[in-house]
Amino acid sequence: IFSTNVVFASNGGNFTNALTGVAVTPGQFAISPSSYNFGSLATGTSAQTSFTVTNTGGISLNGTAATTAPFSIASGA
Protein backbone atom coordinates (compact mmCIF):
# COMPACT_ATOMS: atom_id res chain seq x y z
CA ILE A 1 0.00 0.00 0.00
CA PHE A 2 1.29 3.42 -0.82
CA SER A 3 0.12 7.01 -0.53
CA THR A 4 1.43 10.24 -1.97
CA ASN A 5 0.30 13.52 -3.46
CA VAL A 6 0.02 14.19 -7.17
CA VAL A 7 0.37 17.73 -8.47
CA PHE A 8 -1.41 18.57 -11.72
CA ALA A 9 0.01 21.70 -13.33
CA SER A 10 -1.82 23.58 -16.07
CA ASN A 11 -2.33 27.09 -17.35
CA GLY A 12 -5.36 27.22 -15.02
CA GLY A 13 -3.17 26.69 -11.95
CA ASN A 14 -1.78 23.81 -9.94
CA PHE A 15 -3.98 21.25 -8.22
CA THR A 16 -2.79 18.79 -5.57
CA ASN A 17 -4.67 15.55 -5.07
CA ALA A 18 -4.03 12.70 -2.65
CA LEU A 19 -3.29 9.32 -4.19
CA THR A 20 -3.38 5.92 -2.48
CA GLY A 21 -3.19 2.47 -3.96
CA VAL A 22 -1.93 -1.07 -3.86
CA ALA A 23 0.92 -2.14 -6.10
CA VAL A 24 1.29 -5.56 -7.71
CA THR A 25 4.67 -7.24 -7.56
CA PRO A 26 5.93 -7.19 -11.17
CA GLY A 27 6.52 -10.35 -13.14
CA GLN A 28 10.00 -11.72 -12.67
CA PHE A 29 11.69 -15.02 -13.39
CA ALA A 30 14.75 -16.85 -12.13
CA ILE A 31 16.85 -19.39 -14.05
CA SER A 32 18.60 -22.14 -12.16
CA PRO A 33 21.43 -22.88 -12.40
CA SER A 34 22.58 -19.55 -13.82
CA SER A 35 25.54 -20.94 -15.77
CA TYR A 36 27.14 -24.16 -17.05
CA ASN A 37 30.68 -25.24 -17.79
CA PHE A 38 30.75 -27.97 -20.42
CA GLY A 39 34.54 -28.14 -20.33
CA SER A 40 36.38 -29.10 -23.52
CA LEU A 41 34.36 -30.78 -26.26
CA ALA A 42 35.84 -32.37 -29.36
CA THR A 43 34.65 -31.01 -32.71
CA GLY A 44 31.54 -32.83 -33.89
CA THR A 45 30.43 -33.91 -30.41
CA SER A 46 27.64 -32.47 -28.35
CA ALA A 47 26.72 -31.96 -24.73
CA GLN A 48 23.32 -31.54 -23.19
CA THR A 49 21.97 -30.12 -19.93
CA SER A 50 18.74 -28.73 -18.52
CA PHE A 51 17.67 -25.71 -16.51
CA THR A 52 14.61 -24.58 -14.61
CA VAL A 53 12.76 -21.29 -15.08
CA THR A 54 10.74 -20.21 -12.04
CA ASN A 55 8.27 -17.32 -11.77
CA THR A 56 9.32 -15.41 -8.64
CA GLY A 57 7.10 -12.39 -9.29
CA GLY A 58 3.54 -11.55 -8.40
CA ILE A 59 1.83 -11.94 -11.79
CA SER A 60 1.69 -14.61 -14.47
CA LEU A 61 4.39 -14.72 -17.14
CA ASN A 62 4.40 -16.46 -20.50
CA GLY A 63 6.90 -16.75 -23.31
CA THR A 64 9.17 -19.04 -25.26
CA ALA A 65 12.82 -20.05 -25.23
CA ALA A 66 15.00 -19.47 -28.27
CA THR A 67 18.66 -19.76 -29.23
CA THR A 68 20.89 -19.40 -32.25
CA ALA A 69 23.37 -21.75 -33.94
CA PRO A 70 25.49 -23.57 -32.97
CA PHE A 71 23.18 -24.14 -29.99
CA SER A 72 19.74 -25.76 -30.09
CA ILE A 73 16.82 -26.59 -27.83
CA ALA A 74 16.36 -30.36 -27.49
CA SER A 75 12.89 -30.22 -25.87
CA GLY A 76 10.51 -27.77 -24.26
CA ALA A 77 9.87 -24.23 -25.28
PDB file of N, CA and C in Angstrom:
ATOM      1  N   ILE A   1       0.860  -1.182   0.000  1.00  0.00           N
ATOM      2  CA  ILE A   1       0.000   0.000   0.000  1.00  0.00           C
ATOM      3  C   ILE A   1       0.892   1.227   0.000  1.00  0.00           C
ATOM      4  N   PHE A   2       0.518   2.191  -0.776  1.00  0.00           N
ATOM      5  CA  PHE A   2       1.291   3.420  -0.822  1.00  0.00           C
ATOM      6  C   PHE A   2       0.350   4.610  -0.814  1.00  0.00           C
ATOM      7  N   SER A   3       0.873   5.762  -0.437  1.00  0.00           N
ATOM      8  CA  SER A   3       0.115   7.005  -0.527  1.00  0.00           C
ATOM      9  C   SER A   3       1.091   8.134  -0.821  1.00  0.00           C
ATOM     10  N   THR A   4       0.616   9.096  -1.592  1.00  0.00           N
ATOM     11  CA  THR A   4       1.430  10.240  -1.972  1.00  0.00           C
ATOM     12  C   THR A   4       0.502  11.339  -2.465  1.00  0.00           C
ATOM     13  N   ASN A   5       1.067  12.441  -2.851  1.00  0.00           N
ATOM     14  CA  ASN A   5       0.305  13.525  -3.459  1.00  0.00           C
ATOM     15  C   ASN A   5       0.724  13.675  -4.906  1.00  0.00           C
ATOM     16  N   VAL A   6      -0.245  13.947  -5.762  1.00  0.00           N
ATOM     17  CA  VAL A   6       0.022  14.189  -7.173  1.00  0.00           C
ATOM     18  C   VAL A   6      -0.317  15.642  -7.457  1.00  0.00           C
ATOM     19  N   VAL A   7       0.602  16.336  -8.116  1.00  0.00           N
ATOM     20  CA  VAL A   7       0.369  17.734  -8.472  1.00  0.00           C
ATOM     21  C   VAL A   7       0.106  17.812  -9.966  1.00  0.00           C
ATOM     22  N   PHE A   8      -1.052  18.348 -10.327  1.00  0.00           N
ATOM     23  CA  PHE A   8      -1.407  18.567 -11.724  1.00  0.00           C
ATOM     24  C   PHE A   8      -1.168  20.048 -12.023  1.00  0.00           C
ATOM     25  N   ALA A   9      -0.312  20.323 -12.979  1.00  0.00           N
ATOM     26  CA  ALA A   9       0.008  21.701 -13.334  1.00  0.00           C
ATOM     27  C   ALA A   9      -0.589  22.010 -14.698  1.00  0.00           C
ATOM     28  N   SER A  10      -1.251  23.150 -14.795  1.00  0.00           N
ATOM     29  CA  SER A  10      -1.821  23.581 -16.075  1.00  0.00           C
ATOM     30  C   SER A  10      -1.813  25.096 -16.122  1.00  0.00           C
ATOM     31  N   ASN A  11      -2.257  25.632 -17.253  1.00  0.00           N
ATOM     32  CA  ASN A  11      -2.325  27.094 -17.354  1.00  0.00           C
ATOM     33  C   ASN A  11      -3.451  27.660 -16.498  1.00  0.00           C
ATOM     34  N   GLY A  12      -4.304  26.790 -15.937  1.00  0.00           N
ATOM     35  CA  GLY A  12      -5.361  27.216 -15.015  1.00  0.00           C
ATOM     36  C   GLY A  12      -4.924  27.150 -13.559  1.00  0.00           C
ATOM     37  N   GLY A  13      -3.691  26.771 -13.308  1.00  0.00           N
ATOM     38  CA  GLY A  13      -3.169  26.686 -11.947  1.00  0.00           C
ATOM     39  C   GLY A  13      -2.742  25.268 -11.602  1.00  0.00           C
ATOM     40  N   ASN A  14      -2.225  25.111 -10.406  1.00  0.00           N
ATOM     41  CA  ASN A  14      -1.777  23.813  -9.939  1.00  0.00           C
ATOM     42  C   ASN A  14      -2.815  23.228  -8.980  1.00  0.00           C
ATOM     43  N   PHE A  15      -3.031  21.936  -9.080  1.00  0.00           N
ATOM     44  CA  PHE A  15      -3.976  21.246  -8.217  1.00  0.00           C
ATOM     45  C   PHE A  15      -3.279  20.044  -7.597  1.00  0.00           C
ATOM     46  N   THR A  16      -3.396  19.913  -6.284  1.00  0.00           N
ATOM     47  CA  THR A  16      -2.790  18.788  -5.573  1.00  0.00           C
ATOM     48  C   THR A  16      -3.883  17.838  -5.137  1.00  0.00           C
ATOM     49  N   ASN A  17      -3.707  16.570  -5.459  1.00  0.00           N
ATOM     50  CA  ASN A  17      -4.668  15.548  -5.071  1.00  0.00           C
ATOM     51  C   ASN A  17      -3.935  14.416  -4.358  1.00  0.00           C
ATOM     52  N   ALA A  18      -4.592  13.849  -3.341  1.00  0.00           N
ATOM     53  CA  ALA A  18      -4.029  12.704  -2.647  1.00  0.00           C
ATOM     54  C   ALA A  18      -4.211  11.453  -3.494  1.00  0.00           C
ATOM     55  N   LEU A  19      -3.248  10.553  -3.428  1.00  0.00           N
ATOM     56  CA  LEU A  19      -3.294   9.324  -4.191  1.00  0.00           C
ATOM     57  C   LEU A  19      -2.886   8.172  -3.280  1.00  0.00           C
ATOM     58  N   THR A  20      -3.721   7.140  -3.214  1.00  0.00           N
ATOM     59  CA  THR A  20      -3.377   5.925  -2.476  1.00  0.00           C
ATOM     60  C   THR A  20      -3.654   4.736  -3.379  1.00  0.00           C
ATOM     61  N   GLY A  21      -2.970   3.639  -3.126  1.00  0.00           N
ATOM     62  CA  GLY A  21      -3.189   2.467  -3.961  1.00  0.00           C
ATOM     63  C   GLY A  21      -2.439   1.265  -3.443  1.00  0.00           C
ATOM     64  N   VAL A  22      -2.613   0.176  -4.163  1.00  0.00           N
ATOM     65  CA  VAL A  22      -1.935  -1.071  -3.861  1.00  0.00           C
ATOM     66  C   VAL A  22      -1.174  -1.478  -5.106  1.00  0.00           C
ATOM     67  N   ALA A  23       0.095  -1.751  -4.959  1.00  0.00           N
ATOM     68  CA  ALA A  23       0.919  -2.137  -6.099  1.00  0.00           C
ATOM     69  C   ALA A  23       0.970  -3.651  -6.223  1.00  0.00           C
ATOM     70  N   VAL A  24       1.133  -4.141  -7.436  1.00  0.00           N
ATOM     71  CA  VAL A  24       1.294  -5.558  -7.710  1.00  0.00           C
ATOM     72  C   VAL A  24       2.774  -5.820  -7.935  1.00  0.00           C
ATOM     73  N   THR A  25       3.282  -6.870  -7.331  1.00  0.00           N
ATOM     74  CA  THR A  25       4.671  -7.239  -7.563  1.00  0.00           C
ATOM     75  C   THR A  25       4.841  -7.569  -9.037  1.00  0.00           C
ATOM     76  N   PRO A  26       5.788  -6.944  -9.723  1.00  0.00           N
ATOM     77  CA  PRO A  26       5.928  -7.189 -11.165  1.00  0.00           C
ATOM     78  C   PRO A  26       6.350  -8.617 -11.466  1.00  0.00           C
ATOM     79  N   GLY A  27       6.082  -9.034 -12.698  1.00  0.00           N
ATOM     80  CA  GLY A  27       6.523 -10.351 -13.141  1.00  0.00           C
ATOM     81  C   GLY A  27       8.035 -10.431 -13.152  1.00  0.00           C
ATOM     82  N   GLN A  28       8.555 -11.529 -12.712  1.00  0.00           N
ATOM     83  CA  GLN A  28      10.001 -11.718 -12.675  1.00  0.00           C
ATOM     84  C   GLN A  28      10.288 -13.207 -12.715  1.00  0.00           C
ATOM     85  N   PHE A  29      11.357 -13.600 -13.367  1.00  0.00           N
ATOM     86  CA  PHE A  29      11.687 -15.020 -13.395  1.00  0.00           C
ATOM     87  C   PHE A  29      13.138 -15.234 -12.991  1.00  0.00           C
ATOM     88  N   ALA A  30      13.402 -16.446 -12.516  1.00  0.00           N
ATOM     89  CA  ALA A  30      14.749 -16.849 -12.133  1.00  0.00           C
ATOM     90  C   ALA A  30      15.109 -18.107 -12.911  1.00  0.00           C
ATOM     91  N   ILE A  31      16.361 -18.219 -13.328  1.00  0.00           N
ATOM     92  CA  ILE A  31      16.852 -19.393 -14.047  1.00  0.00           C
ATOM     93  C   ILE A  31      17.885 -20.080 -13.173  1.00  0.00           C
ATOM     94  N   SER A  32      17.700 -21.386 -13.020  1.00  0.00           N
ATOM     95  CA  SER A  32      18.599 -22.139 -12.156  1.00  0.00           C
ATOM     96  C   SER A  32      19.049 -23.416 -12.843  1.00  0.00           C
ATOM     97  N   PRO A  33      20.323 -23.734 -12.825  1.00  0.00           N
ATOM     98  CA  PRO A  33      21.431 -22.880 -12.397  1.00  0.00           C
ATOM     99  C   PRO A  33      21.668 -21.758 -13.398  1.00  0.00           C
ATOM    100  N   SER A  34      22.398 -20.738 -12.969  1.00  0.00           N
ATOM    101  CA  SER A  34      22.575 -19.551 -13.815  1.00  0.00           C
ATOM    102  C   SER A  34      23.663 -19.709 -14.870  1.00  0.00           C
ATOM    103  N   SER A  35      24.516 -20.722 -14.752  1.00  0.00           N
ATOM    104  CA  SER A  35      25.540 -20.939 -15.769  1.00  0.00           C
ATOM    105  C   SER A  35      25.960 -22.409 -15.790  1.00  0.00           C
ATOM    106  N   TYR A  36      26.635 -22.803 -16.882  1.00  0.00           N
ATOM    107  CA  TYR A  36      27.144 -24.162 -17.055  1.00  0.00           C
ATOM    108  C   TYR A  36      28.569 -24.100 -17.573  1.00  0.00           C
ATOM    109  N   ASN A  37      29.348 -25.100 -17.235  1.00  0.00           N
ATOM    110  CA  ASN A  37      30.678 -25.240 -17.794  1.00  0.00           C
ATOM    111  C   ASN A  37      30.755 -26.633 -18.412  1.00  0.00           C
ATOM    112  N   PHE A  38      30.709 -26.690 -19.732  1.00  0.00           N
ATOM    113  CA  PHE A  38      30.755 -27.969 -20.415  1.00  0.00           C
ATOM    114  C   PHE A  38      32.180 -28.488 -20.570  1.00  0.00           C
ATOM    115  N   GLY A  39      33.164 -27.705 -20.178  1.00  0.00           N
ATOM    116  CA  GLY A  39      34.543 -28.136 -20.333  1.00  0.00           C
ATOM    117  C   GLY A  39      34.924 -28.175 -21.796  1.00  0.00           C
ATOM    118  N   SER A  40      35.927 -28.968 -22.127  1.00  0.00           N
ATOM    119  CA  SER A  40      36.381 -29.098 -23.520  1.00  0.00           C
ATOM    120  C   SER A  40      35.557 -30.161 -24.238  1.00  0.00           C
ATOM    121  N   LEU A  41      35.099 -29.833 -25.428  1.00  0.00           N
ATOM    122  CA  LEU A  41      34.363 -30.783 -26.262  1.00  0.00           C
ATOM    123  C   LEU A  41      35.076 -30.919 -27.597  1.00  0.00           C
ATOM    124  N   ALA A  42      35.221 -32.139 -28.059  1.00  0.00           N
ATOM    125  CA  ALA A  42      35.838 -32.368 -29.364  1.00  0.00           C
ATOM    126  C   ALA A  42      34.895 -31.912 -30.466  1.00  0.00           C
ATOM    127  N   THR A  43      35.442 -31.436 -31.557  1.00  0.00           N
ATOM    128  CA  THR A  43      34.654 -31.009 -32.707  1.00  0.00           C
ATOM    129  C   THR A  43      33.763 -32.158 -33.172  1.00  0.00           C
ATOM    130  N   GLY A  44      32.486 -31.826 -33.410  1.00  0.00           N
ATOM    131  CA  GLY A  44      31.541 -32.830 -33.889  1.00  0.00           C
ATOM    132  C   GLY A  44      30.796 -33.542 -32.778  1.00  0.00           C
ATOM    133  N   THR A  45      31.160 -33.293 -31.521  1.00  0.00           N
ATOM    134  CA  THR A  45      30.431 -33.908 -30.408  1.00  0.00           C
ATOM    135  C   THR A  45      29.437 -32.910 -29.852  1.00  0.00           C
ATOM    136  N   SER A  46      28.604 -33.367 -28.963  1.00  0.00           N
ATOM    137  CA  SER A  46      27.635 -32.469 -28.350  1.00  0.00           C
ATOM    138  C   SER A  46      27.539 -32.752 -26.864  1.00  0.00           C
ATOM    139  N   ALA A  47      26.979 -31.817 -26.159  1.00  0.00           N
ATOM    140  CA  ALA A  47      26.723 -31.963 -24.728  1.00  0.00           C
ATOM    141  C   ALA A  47      25.338 -31.402 -24.465  1.00  0.00           C
ATOM    142  N   GLN A  48      24.692 -31.919 -23.460  1.00  0.00           N
ATOM    143  CA  GLN A  48      23.315 -31.541 -23.185  1.00  0.00           C
ATOM    144  C   GLN A  48      23.139 -31.307 -21.685  1.00  0.00           C
ATOM    145  N   THR A  49      22.296 -30.375 -21.333  1.00  0.00           N
ATOM    146  CA  THR A  49      21.968 -30.122 -19.931  1.00  0.00           C
ATOM    147  C   THR A  49      20.567 -29.530 -19.860  1.00  0.00           C
ATOM    148  N   SER A  50      20.072 -29.315 -18.675  1.00  0.00           N
ATOM    149  CA  SER A  50      18.742 -28.728 -18.520  1.00  0.00           C
ATOM    150  C   SER A  50      18.807 -27.612 -17.487  1.00  0.00           C
ATOM    151  N   PHE A  51      17.779 -26.776 -17.494  1.00  0.00           N
ATOM    152  CA  PHE A  51      17.674 -25.706 -16.514  1.00  0.00           C
ATOM    153  C   PHE A  51      16.208 -25.512 -16.165  1.00  0.00           C
ATOM    154  N   THR A  52      15.963 -24.826 -15.081  1.00  0.00           N
ATOM    155  CA  THR A  52      14.610 -24.576 -14.613  1.00  0.00           C
ATOM    156  C   THR A  52      14.343 -23.082 -14.599  1.00  0.00           C
ATOM    157  N   VAL A  53      13.203 -22.685 -15.132  1.00  0.00           N
ATOM    158  CA  VAL A  53      12.759 -21.294 -15.083  1.00  0.00           C
ATOM    159  C   VAL A  53      11.609 -21.217 -14.085  1.00  0.00           C
ATOM    160  N   THR A  54      11.739 -20.338 -13.103  1.00  0.00           N
ATOM    161  CA  THR A  54      10.735 -20.206 -12.042  1.00  0.00           C
ATOM    162  C   THR A  54      10.201 -18.781 -12.008  1.00  0.00           C
ATOM    163  N   ASN A  55       8.893 -18.633 -11.910  1.00  0.00           N
ATOM    164  CA  ASN A  55       8.267 -17.322 -11.768  1.00  0.00           C
ATOM    165  C   ASN A  55       8.367 -16.912 -10.300  1.00  0.00           C
ATOM    166  N   THR A  56       9.163 -15.885 -10.016  1.00  0.00           N
ATOM    167  CA  THR A  56       9.322 -15.405  -8.642  1.00  0.00           C
ATOM    168  C   THR A  56       8.575 -14.093  -8.406  1.00  0.00           C
ATOM    169  N   GLY A  57       7.828 -13.645  -9.403  1.00  0.00           N
ATOM    170  CA  GLY A  57       7.099 -12.388  -9.286  1.00  0.00           C
ATOM    171  C   GLY A  57       5.669 -12.592  -8.836  1.00  0.00           C
ATOM    172  N   GLY A  58       4.897 -11.520  -8.903  1.00  0.00           N
ATOM    173  CA  GLY A  58       3.540 -11.548  -8.401  1.00  0.00           C
ATOM    174  C   GLY A  58       2.461 -11.710  -9.446  1.00  0.00           C
ATOM    175  N   ILE A  59       2.822 -11.764 -10.730  1.00  0.00           N
ATOM    176  CA  ILE A  59       1.828 -11.941 -11.790  1.00  0.00           C
ATOM    177  C   ILE A  59       2.278 -13.067 -12.713  1.00  0.00           C
ATOM    178  N   SER A  60       1.375 -13.530 -13.538  1.00  0.00           N
ATOM    179  CA  SER A  60       1.690 -14.610 -14.472  1.00  0.00           C
ATOM    180  C   SER A  60       2.615 -14.114 -15.579  1.00  0.00           C
ATOM    181  N   LEU A  61       3.502 -14.995 -16.013  1.00  0.00           N
ATOM    182  CA  LEU A  61       4.386 -14.718 -17.138  1.00  0.00           C
ATOM    183  C   LEU A  61       4.186 -15.795 -18.190  1.00  0.00           C
ATOM    184  N   ASN A  62       4.396 -15.449 -19.442  1.00  0.00           N
ATOM    185  CA  ASN A  62       4.403 -16.461 -20.495  1.00  0.00           C
ATOM    186  C   ASN A  62       5.429 -16.064 -21.535  1.00  0.00           C
ATOM    187  N   GLY A  63       5.903 -17.038 -22.297  1.00  0.00           N
ATOM    188  CA  GLY A  63       6.899 -16.748 -23.309  1.00  0.00           C
ATOM    189  C   GLY A  63       7.469 -18.029 -23.868  1.00  0.00           C
ATOM    190  N   THR A  64       8.514 -17.896 -24.641  1.00  0.00           N
ATOM    191  CA  THR A  64       9.166 -19.043 -25.257  1.00  0.00           C
ATOM    192  C   THR A  64      10.674 -18.919 -25.074  1.00  0.00           C
ATOM    193  N   ALA A  65      11.357 -20.031 -25.263  1.00  0.00           N
ATOM    194  CA  ALA A  65      12.822 -20.054 -25.228  1.00  0.00           C
ATOM    195  C   ALA A  65      13.329 -20.138 -26.655  1.00  0.00           C
ATOM    196  N   ALA A  66      14.419 -19.453 -26.933  1.00  0.00           N
ATOM    197  CA  ALA A  66      15.000 -19.474 -28.273  1.00  0.00           C
ATOM    198  C   ALA A  66      16.511 -19.372 -28.155  1.00  0.00           C
ATOM    199  N   THR A  67      17.206 -19.842 -29.166  1.00  0.00           N
ATOM    200  CA  THR A  67      18.657 -19.756 -29.229  1.00  0.00           C
ATOM    201  C   THR A  67      19.093 -19.690 -30.679  1.00  0.00           C
ATOM    202  N   THR A  68      20.343 -19.455 -30.894  1.00  0.00           N
ATOM    203  CA  THR A  68      20.886 -19.399 -32.250  1.00  0.00           C
ATOM    204  C   THR A  68      21.998 -20.425 -32.408  1.00  0.00           C
ATOM    205  N   ALA A  69      22.311 -20.775 -33.642  1.00  0.00           N
ATOM    206  CA  ALA A  69      23.365 -21.750 -33.936  1.00  0.00           C
ATOM    207  C   ALA A  69      24.687 -21.267 -33.359  1.00  0.00           C
ATOM    208  N   PRO A  70      25.503 -22.117 -32.849  1.00  0.00           N
ATOM    209  CA  PRO A  70      25.493 -23.568 -32.971  1.00  0.00           C
ATOM    210  C   PRO A  70      24.695 -24.264 -31.870  1.00  0.00           C
ATOM    211  N   PHE A  71      23.954 -23.535 -31.063  1.00  0.00           N
ATOM    212  CA  PHE A  71      23.180 -24.136 -29.988  1.00  0.00           C
ATOM    213  C   PHE A  71      21.789 -24.495 -30.471  1.00  0.00           C
ATOM    214  N   SER A  72      21.108 -25.398 -29.740  1.00  0.00           N
ATOM    215  CA  SER A  72      19.739 -25.764 -30.086  1.00  0.00           C
ATOM    216  C   SER A  72      18.997 -26.167 -28.834  1.00  0.00           C
ATOM    217  N   ILE A  73      17.681 -26.175 -28.933  1.00  0.00           N
ATOM    218  CA  ILE A  73      16.815 -26.593 -27.829  1.00  0.00           C
ATOM    219  C   ILE A  73      16.352 -28.013 -28.135  1.00  0.00           C
ATOM    220  N   ALA A  74      16.683 -28.947 -27.249  1.00  0.00           N
ATOM    221  CA  ALA A  74      16.356 -30.358 -27.492  1.00  0.00           C
ATOM    222  C   ALA A  74      14.891 -30.662 -27.193  1.00  0.00           C
ATOM    223  N   SER A  75      14.312 -30.019 -26.191  1.00  0.00           N
ATOM    224  CA  SER A  75      12.894 -30.219 -25.872  1.00  0.00           C
ATOM    225  C   SER A  75      12.398 -29.032 -25.052  1.00  0.00           C
ATOM    226  N   GLY A  76      11.096 -28.886 -24.996  1.00  0.00           N
ATOM    227  CA  GLY A  76      10.505 -27.769 -24.263  1.00  0.00           C
ATOM    228  C   GLY A  76      10.507 -26.509 -25.104  1.00  0.00           C
ATOM    229  N   ALA A  77       9.926 -25.484 -24.551  1.00  0.00           N
ATOM    230  CA  ALA A  77       9.869 -24.227 -25.277  1.00  0.00           C
ATOM    231  C   ALA A  77      10.220 -23.091 -24.359  1.00  0.00           C
TER     232      ALA A  77
END
